PDB file of C-alpha atoms in Angstrom:
ATOM      1  CA  VAL C1012      91.093  63.745 133.872  1.00  0.00           C
ATOM      2  CA  LEU C1013      92.039  65.259 137.010  1.00  0.00           C
ATOM      3  CA  GLN C1014      95.973  64.306 136.652  1.00  0.00           C
ATOM      4  CA  ALA C1015      95.553  65.801 133.028  1.00  0.00           C
ATOM      5  CA  MET C1016      94.318  69.070 134.042  1.00  0.00           C
ATOM      6  CA  GLY C1017      96.403  68.766 136.938  1.00  0.00           C
ATOM      7  CA  LYS C1018      99.958  69.034 134.122  1.00  0.00           C
ATOM      8  CA  VAL C1019      98.320  71.697 131.961  1.00  0.00           C
ATOM      9  CA  PRO C1020      99.026  75.727 133.202  1.00  0.00           C
ATOM     10  CA  ARG C1021      95.638  76.987 133.056  1.00  0.00           C
ATOM     11  CA  HIS C1022      97.385  80.216 133.594  1.00  0.00           C
ATOM     12  CA  GLU C1023      99.231  80.110 130.450  1.00  0.00           C
ATOM     13  CA  PHE C1024      95.733  80.117 128.536  1.00  0.00           C
ATOM     14  CA  VAL C1025      94.250  83.415 130.025  1.00  0.00           C
ATOM     15  CA  PRO C1026      95.101  87.116 129.243  1.00  0.00           C
ATOM     16  CA  ASP C1027      97.422  88.148 131.781  1.00  0.00           C
ATOM     17  CA  GLN C1028      94.805  90.562 133.516  1.00  0.00           C
ATOM     18  CA  PHE C1029      93.127  87.646 134.169  1.00  0.00           C
ATOM     19  CA  ARG C1030      96.142  85.347 135.332  1.00  0.00           C
ATOM     20  CA  PRO C1031      95.635  85.966 139.133  1.00  0.00           C
ATOM     21  CA  ARG C1032      92.049  84.662 138.673  1.00  0.00           C
ATOM     22  CA  ALA C1033      93.092  81.307 136.498  1.00  0.00           C
ATOM     23  CA  TYR C1034      92.456  79.069 138.817  1.00  0.00           C
ATOM     24  CA  GLN C1035      89.046  79.985 140.018  1.00  0.00           C
ATOM     25  CA  ASP C1036      86.397  78.015 138.978  1.00  0.00           C
ATOM     26  CA  SER C1037      84.750  80.433 137.030  1.00  0.00           C
ATOM     27  CA  PRO C1038      84.719  81.280 133.065  1.00  0.00           C
ATOM     28  CA  LEU C1039      87.123  84.080 131.909  1.00  0.00           C
ATOM     29  CA  PRO C1040      87.219  86.379 128.893  1.00  0.00           C
ATOM     30  CA  ILE C1041      90.238  86.120 126.377  1.00  0.00           C
ATOM     31  CA  GLY C1042      88.741  88.190 124.030  1.00  0.00           C
ATOM     32  CA  PHE C1043      87.131  88.600 121.211  1.00  0.00           C
ATOM     33  CA  GLY C1044      83.582  88.391 122.991  1.00  0.00           C
ATOM     34  CA  GLN C1045      84.667  84.408 123.951  1.00  0.00           C
ATOM     35  CA  THR C1046      85.699  82.873 127.159  1.00  0.00           C
ATOM     36  CA  ILE C1047      88.221  79.949 128.671  1.00  0.00           C
ATOM     37  CA  SER C1048      85.218  77.374 130.205  1.00  0.00           C
ATOM     38  CA  GLN C1049      85.295  77.042 134.182  1.00  0.00           C
ATOM     39  CA  PRO C1050      87.739  74.332 135.343  1.00  0.00           C
ATOM     40  CA  TYR C1051      84.971  72.196 135.991  1.00  0.00           C
ATOM     41  CA  ILE C1052      83.198  72.126 133.026  1.00  0.00           C
ATOM     42  CA  VAL C1053      86.392  71.151 130.962  1.00  0.00           C
ATOM     43  CA  ALA C1054      86.750  68.256 133.483  1.00  0.00           C
ATOM     44  CA  PHE C1055      83.445  67.375 133.271  1.00  0.00           C
ATOM     45  CA  MET C1056      83.586  67.450 129.524  1.00  0.00           C
ATOM     46  CA  THR C1057      86.543  65.234 129.207  1.00  0.00           C
ATOM     47  CA  GLU C1058      85.246  62.758 131.643  1.00  0.00           C
ATOM     48  CA  GLN C1059      82.195  62.347 129.431  1.00  0.00           C
ATOM     49  CA  LEU C1060      83.938  61.964 126.506  1.00  0.00           C
ATOM     50  CA  GLN C1061      85.720  59.146 127.959  1.00  0.00           C
ATOM     51  CA  PRO C1062      88.938  59.617 126.469  1.00  0.00           C
ATOM     52  CA  LYS C1063      91.142  56.653 125.542  1.00  0.00           C
ATOM     53  CA  PRO C1064      95.522  57.066 124.790  1.00  0.00           C
ATOM     54  CA  ALA C1065      94.562  55.457 121.018  1.00  0.00           C
ATOM     55  CA  ASP C1066      91.862  58.440 120.353  1.00  0.00           C
ATOM     56  CA  ARG C1067      91.944  60.909 117.168  1.00  0.00           C
ATOM     57  CA  VAL C1068      90.274  63.793 118.411  1.00  0.00           C
ATOM     58  CA  LEU C1069      88.315  66.862 116.891  1.00  0.00           C
ATOM     59  CA  GLU C1070      87.450  70.204 118.957  1.00  0.00           C
ATOM     60  CA  ILE C1071      85.221  72.747 117.495  1.00  0.00           C
ATOM     61  CA  GLY C1072      86.297  75.960 118.877  1.00  0.00           C
ATOM     62  CA  THR C1073      89.612  76.125 120.032  1.00  0.00           C
ATOM     63  CA  GLY C1074      89.154  79.252 122.454  1.00  0.00           C
ATOM     64  CA  SER C1075      92.323  79.880 124.583  1.00  0.00           C
ATOM     65  CA  GLY C1076      93.321  76.048 123.640  1.00  0.00           C
ATOM     66  CA  TYR C1077      93.344  75.060 127.618  1.00  0.00           C
ATOM     67  CA  GLN C1078      90.330  72.356 126.725  1.00  0.00           C
ATOM     68  CA  ALA C1079      92.449  70.965 123.581  1.00  0.00           C
ATOM     69  CA  ALA C1080      95.900  70.888 126.257  1.00  0.00           C
ATOM     70  CA  VAL C1081      93.606  68.764 128.599  1.00  0.00           C
ATOM     71  CA  LEU C1082      92.560  66.370 125.781  1.00  0.00           C
ATOM     72  CA  SER C1083      96.304  66.522 124.503  1.00  0.00           C
ATOM     73  CA  GLU C1084      97.374  64.701 127.872  1.00  0.00           C
ATOM     74  CA  LEU C1085      95.412  62.051 127.357  1.00  0.00           C
ATOM     75  CA  VAL C1086      94.683  60.982 123.574  1.00  0.00           C
ATOM     76  CA  SER C1087      97.204  60.245 120.794  1.00  0.00           C
ATOM     77  CA  GLN C1088      95.927  63.813 118.655  1.00  0.00           C
ATOM     78  CA  VAL C1089      93.480  66.642 119.151  1.00  0.00           C
ATOM     79  CA  TYR C1090      92.657  68.535 115.528  1.00  0.00           C
ATOM     80  CA  SER C1091      90.896  71.625 116.649  1.00  0.00           C
ATOM     81  CA  VAL C1092      89.238  74.158 114.363  1.00  0.00           C
ATOM     82  CA  GLU C1093      88.858  77.897 115.571  1.00  0.00           C
ATOM     83  CA  ILE C1094      87.099  80.749 113.418  1.00  0.00           C
ATOM     84  CA  ILE C1095      88.488  83.918 115.142  1.00  0.00           C
ATOM     85  CA  PRO C1096      91.214  84.195 113.609  1.00  0.00           C
ATOM     86  CA  GLU C1097      93.516  85.862 116.240  1.00  0.00           C
ATOM     87  CA  LEU C1098      92.443  83.203 119.035  1.00  0.00           C
ATOM     88  CA  GLY C1099      93.489  80.592 116.587  1.00  0.00           C
ATOM     89  CA  ARG C1100      96.615  81.815 116.202  1.00  0.00           C
ATOM     90  CA  ARG C1101      97.323  82.421 119.972  1.00  0.00           C
ATOM     91  CA  ALA C1102      96.132  78.945 120.603  1.00  0.00           C
ATOM     92  CA  ALA C1103      98.753  77.451 117.960  1.00  0.00           C
ATOM     93  CA  ALA C1104     101.081  79.602 119.382  1.00  0.00           C
ATOM     94  CA  ASP C1105     100.806  78.703 123.005  1.00  0.00           C
ATOM     95  CA  PHE C1106     100.816  75.403 122.210  1.00  0.00           C
ATOM     96  CA  SER C1107     104.290  75.503 120.219  1.00  0.00           C
ATOM     97  CA  ARG C1108     105.461  77.366 123.155  1.00  0.00           C
ATOM     98  CA  LEU C1109     104.463  74.866 126.106  1.00  0.00           C
ATOM     99  CA  GLY C1110     105.643  71.893 123.655  1.00  0.00           C
ATOM    100  CA  TYR C1111     102.218  70.649 122.602  1.00  0.00           C
ATOM    101  CA  THR C1112     103.177  68.680 119.701  1.00  0.00           C
ATOM    102  CA  ASN C1113     100.211  66.503 119.502  1.00  0.00           C
ATOM    103  CA  ILE C1114      97.437  68.975 118.849  1.00  0.00           C
ATOM    104  CA  GLN C1115      97.035  70.796 115.336  1.00  0.00           C
ATOM    105  CA  VAL C1116      95.098  74.296 114.919  1.00  0.00           C
ATOM    106  CA  ARG C1117      93.085  74.791 111.835  1.00  0.00           C
ATOM    107  CA  LEU C1118      91.492  78.209 111.358  1.00  0.00           C
ATOM    108  CA  GLY C1119      88.294  78.171 109.927  1.00  0.00           C
ATOM    109  CA  ASP C1120      84.326  77.372 110.047  1.00  0.00           C
ATOM    110  CA  GLY C1121      83.891  74.252 112.316  1.00  0.00           C
ATOM    111  CA  TYR C1122      80.612  73.765 111.214  1.00  0.00           C
ATOM    112  CA  GLY C1123      82.044  71.434 108.532  1.00  0.00           C
ATOM    113  CA  GLY C1124      84.720  70.131 110.844  1.00  0.00           C
ATOM    114  CA  TRP C1125      88.104  68.878 109.413  1.00  0.00           C
ATOM    115  CA  PRO C1126      86.683  66.174 106.272  1.00  0.00           C
ATOM    116  CA  GLU C1127      90.354  65.481 105.476  1.00  0.00           C
ATOM    117  CA  ALA C1128      91.678  64.480 109.103  1.00  0.00           C
ATOM    118  CA  ALA C1129      88.385  61.815 109.137  1.00  0.00           C
ATOM    119  CA  PRO C1130      86.891  59.937 111.017  1.00  0.00           C
ATOM    120  CA  PHE C1131      87.549  60.703 114.632  1.00  0.00           C
ATOM    121  CA  ASP C1132      86.896  58.284 118.019  1.00  0.00           C
ATOM    122  CA  ALA C1133      85.449  61.486 119.572  1.00  0.00           C
ATOM    123  CA  ILE C1134      84.456  64.938 118.524  1.00  0.00           C
ATOM    124  CA  ILE C1135      84.125  67.660 121.322  1.00  0.00           C
ATOM    125  CA  VAL C1136      82.458  71.379 120.707  1.00  0.00           C
ATOM    126  CA  THR C1137      83.179  74.313 122.895  1.00  0.00           C
ATOM    127  CA  CYS C1138      80.105  76.477 121.060  1.00  0.00           C
ATOM    128  CA  ALA C1139      76.535  75.905 121.009  1.00  0.00           C
ATOM    129  CA  PRO C1140      74.660  75.558 117.326  1.00  0.00           C
ATOM    130  CA  GLU C1141      71.229  75.447 117.461  1.00  0.00           C
ATOM    131  CA  ASN C1142      71.848  71.445 116.465  1.00  0.00           C
ATOM    132  CA  VAL C1143      74.600  68.724 115.749  1.00  0.00           C
ATOM    133  CA  PRO C1144      75.972  69.959 112.313  1.00  0.00           C
ATOM    134  CA  GLN C1145      75.483  66.993 109.815  1.00  0.00           C
ATOM    135  CA  PRO C1146      79.625  67.035 108.637  1.00  0.00           C
ATOM    136  CA  LEU C1147      80.305  65.857 112.061  1.00  0.00           C
ATOM    137  CA  ILE C1148      78.012  63.335 112.581  1.00  0.00           C
ATOM    138  CA  ALA C1149      79.834  61.818 109.220  1.00  0.00           C
ATOM    139  CA  GLN C1150      83.652  62.384 110.428  1.00  0.00           C
ATOM    140  CA  LEU C1151      82.319  60.864 114.018  1.00  0.00           C
ATOM    141  CA  LYS C1152      83.730  56.825 113.793  1.00  0.00           C
ATOM    142  CA  GLU C1153      81.112  54.380 114.359  1.00  0.00           C
ATOM    143  CA  GLY C1154      80.582  54.071 117.832  1.00  0.00           C
ATOM    144  CA  GLY C1155      82.421  56.950 118.362  1.00  0.00           C
ATOM    145  CA  ARG C1156      81.234  59.645 120.708  1.00  0.00           C
ATOM    146  CA  MET C1157      80.812  63.647 120.751  1.00  0.00           C
ATOM    147  CA  LEU C1158      79.971  65.949 123.729  1.00  0.00           C
ATOM    148  CA  ILE C1159      77.743  69.202 122.479  1.00  0.00           C
ATOM    149  CA  PRO C1160      76.411  71.999 123.606  1.00  0.00           C
ATOM    150  CA  ILE C1161      72.767  72.162 121.596  1.00  0.00           C
ATOM    151  CA  GLY C1162      70.607  75.112 121.823  1.00  0.00           C
ATOM    152  CA  SER C1163      70.400  78.921 121.883  1.00  0.00           C
ATOM    153  CA  GLY C1164      71.108  81.828 124.868  1.00  0.00           C
ATOM    154  CA  SER C1165      70.553  80.478 128.163  1.00  0.00           C
ATOM    155  CA  ASN C1166      68.360  77.405 127.163  1.00  0.00           C
ATOM    156  CA  GLN C1167      71.205  74.714 126.338  1.00  0.00           C
ATOM    157  CA  GLN C1168      71.510  71.301 127.087  1.00  0.00           C
ATOM    158  CA  LEU C1169      74.830  69.585 126.918  1.00  0.00           C
ATOM    159  CA  VAL C1170      74.216  66.318 125.143  1.00  0.00           C
ATOM    160  CA  LEU C1171      76.464  63.296 124.891  1.00  0.00           C
ATOM    161  CA  ALA C1172      75.879  61.718 121.842  1.00  0.00           C
ATOM    162  CA  THR C1173      77.110  58.015 120.474  1.00  0.00           C
ATOM    163  CA  LYS C1174      77.277  57.200 116.702  1.00  0.00           C
ATOM    164  CA  GLN C1175      75.569  53.629 116.481  1.00  0.00           C
ATOM    165  CA  HIS C1176      74.574  52.519 113.013  1.00  0.00           C
ATOM    166  CA  GLY C1177      75.006  56.074 111.580  1.00  0.00           C
ATOM    167  CA  GLU C1178      72.705  57.919 113.883  1.00  0.00           C
ATOM    168  CA  LEU C1179      73.312  59.357 117.223  1.00  0.00           C
ATOM    169  CA  GLU C1180      72.382  58.265 120.171  1.00  0.00           C
ATOM    170  CA  ARG C1181      72.073  61.535 122.368  1.00  0.00           C
ATOM    171  CA  ARG C1182      71.601  61.920 126.173  1.00  0.00           C
ATOM    172  CA  ALA C1183      71.063  65.202 127.415  1.00  0.00           C
ATOM    173  CA  LEU C1184      73.795  65.540 130.684  1.00  0.00           C
ATOM    174  CA  LEU C1185      72.868  69.200 132.423  1.00  0.00           C
ATOM    175  CA  PRO C1186      72.030  72.479 131.255  1.00  0.00           C
ATOM    176  CA  VAL C1187      74.894  74.791 130.182  1.00  0.00           C
ATOM    177  CA  ARG C1188      75.244  77.962 128.970  1.00  0.00           C
ATOM    178  CA  PHE C1189      78.523  78.380 126.035  1.00  0.00           C
ATOM    179  CA  VAL C1190      79.070  81.401 123.228  1.00  0.00           C
ATOM    180  CA  PRO C1191      76.955  80.708 120.292  1.00  0.00           C
ATOM    181  CA  MET C1192      78.464  79.246 117.058  1.00  0.00           C
ATOM    182  CA  THR C1193      79.350  80.943 114.172  1.00  0.00           C
ATOM    183  CA  ARG C1194      79.476  80.547 110.793  1.00  0.00           C
ATOM    184  CA  SER C1195      81.976  81.808 108.354  1.00  0.00           C
ATOM    185  CA  GLN C1196      80.442  84.171 105.980  1.00  0.00           C
ATOM    186  CA  ARG C1197      81.968  82.535 103.092  1.00  0.00           C
ATOM    187  CA  ARG C1198      80.078  79.239 101.992  1.00  0.00           C
TER     188      ARG C1198
END
C-alpha cells in the first residue's frame, strides 16, 4: 500500500491553490463541497480492503480520483462512480493525462453501483450512507470485501464487511467523518 501511495502523485488530484499542502496528512477541499481524504485514511482503507492483483474493485464516490489511482496500482480494474458530473469528468481527464488505463469512471448515482460490471471482488465507498445500499451487497462476490462508512454527521463508523452466504458479516473499524452519500433526483 505504501509503495502504491508513493507512486501516485497526490498533488495532481488537488486544486492548484492546495498543491503546497497536498502531502500534509489532512483532507483538502476539491470543490462542490467535497474533499480529498487525508493520506492516512486512504492508506488505512486501502489496506483494510486487502486488494489483490486480479481484483476488480468498485469505488463509490470518485471525488478527486486519488483513492481510485492508489487502488489501480494494486488491482486489475477499478470501476468508479461519481454523482457530481464536474468531479467525475475532471477525475477521468486526470486519469487519462496521468496514464491510468485500468480505471473507468461513470457519472451517476452510486447507490445503484455498476450492475453491468458486477460482480466485484471488493467495493470501497468514500461517502457515508445511513445503511449499506442493497444493490452494492448484490454486486459483491461471495467472499468479497466491502469497506464503507455508515452513519450521519459526526456519528459514522468505518465498517469492513465480508459477504458470506449472501449476507454481510460486519466489523466496525473506527469512527470517521465522510461527506454524506447523496442520491440522484432521477429515479
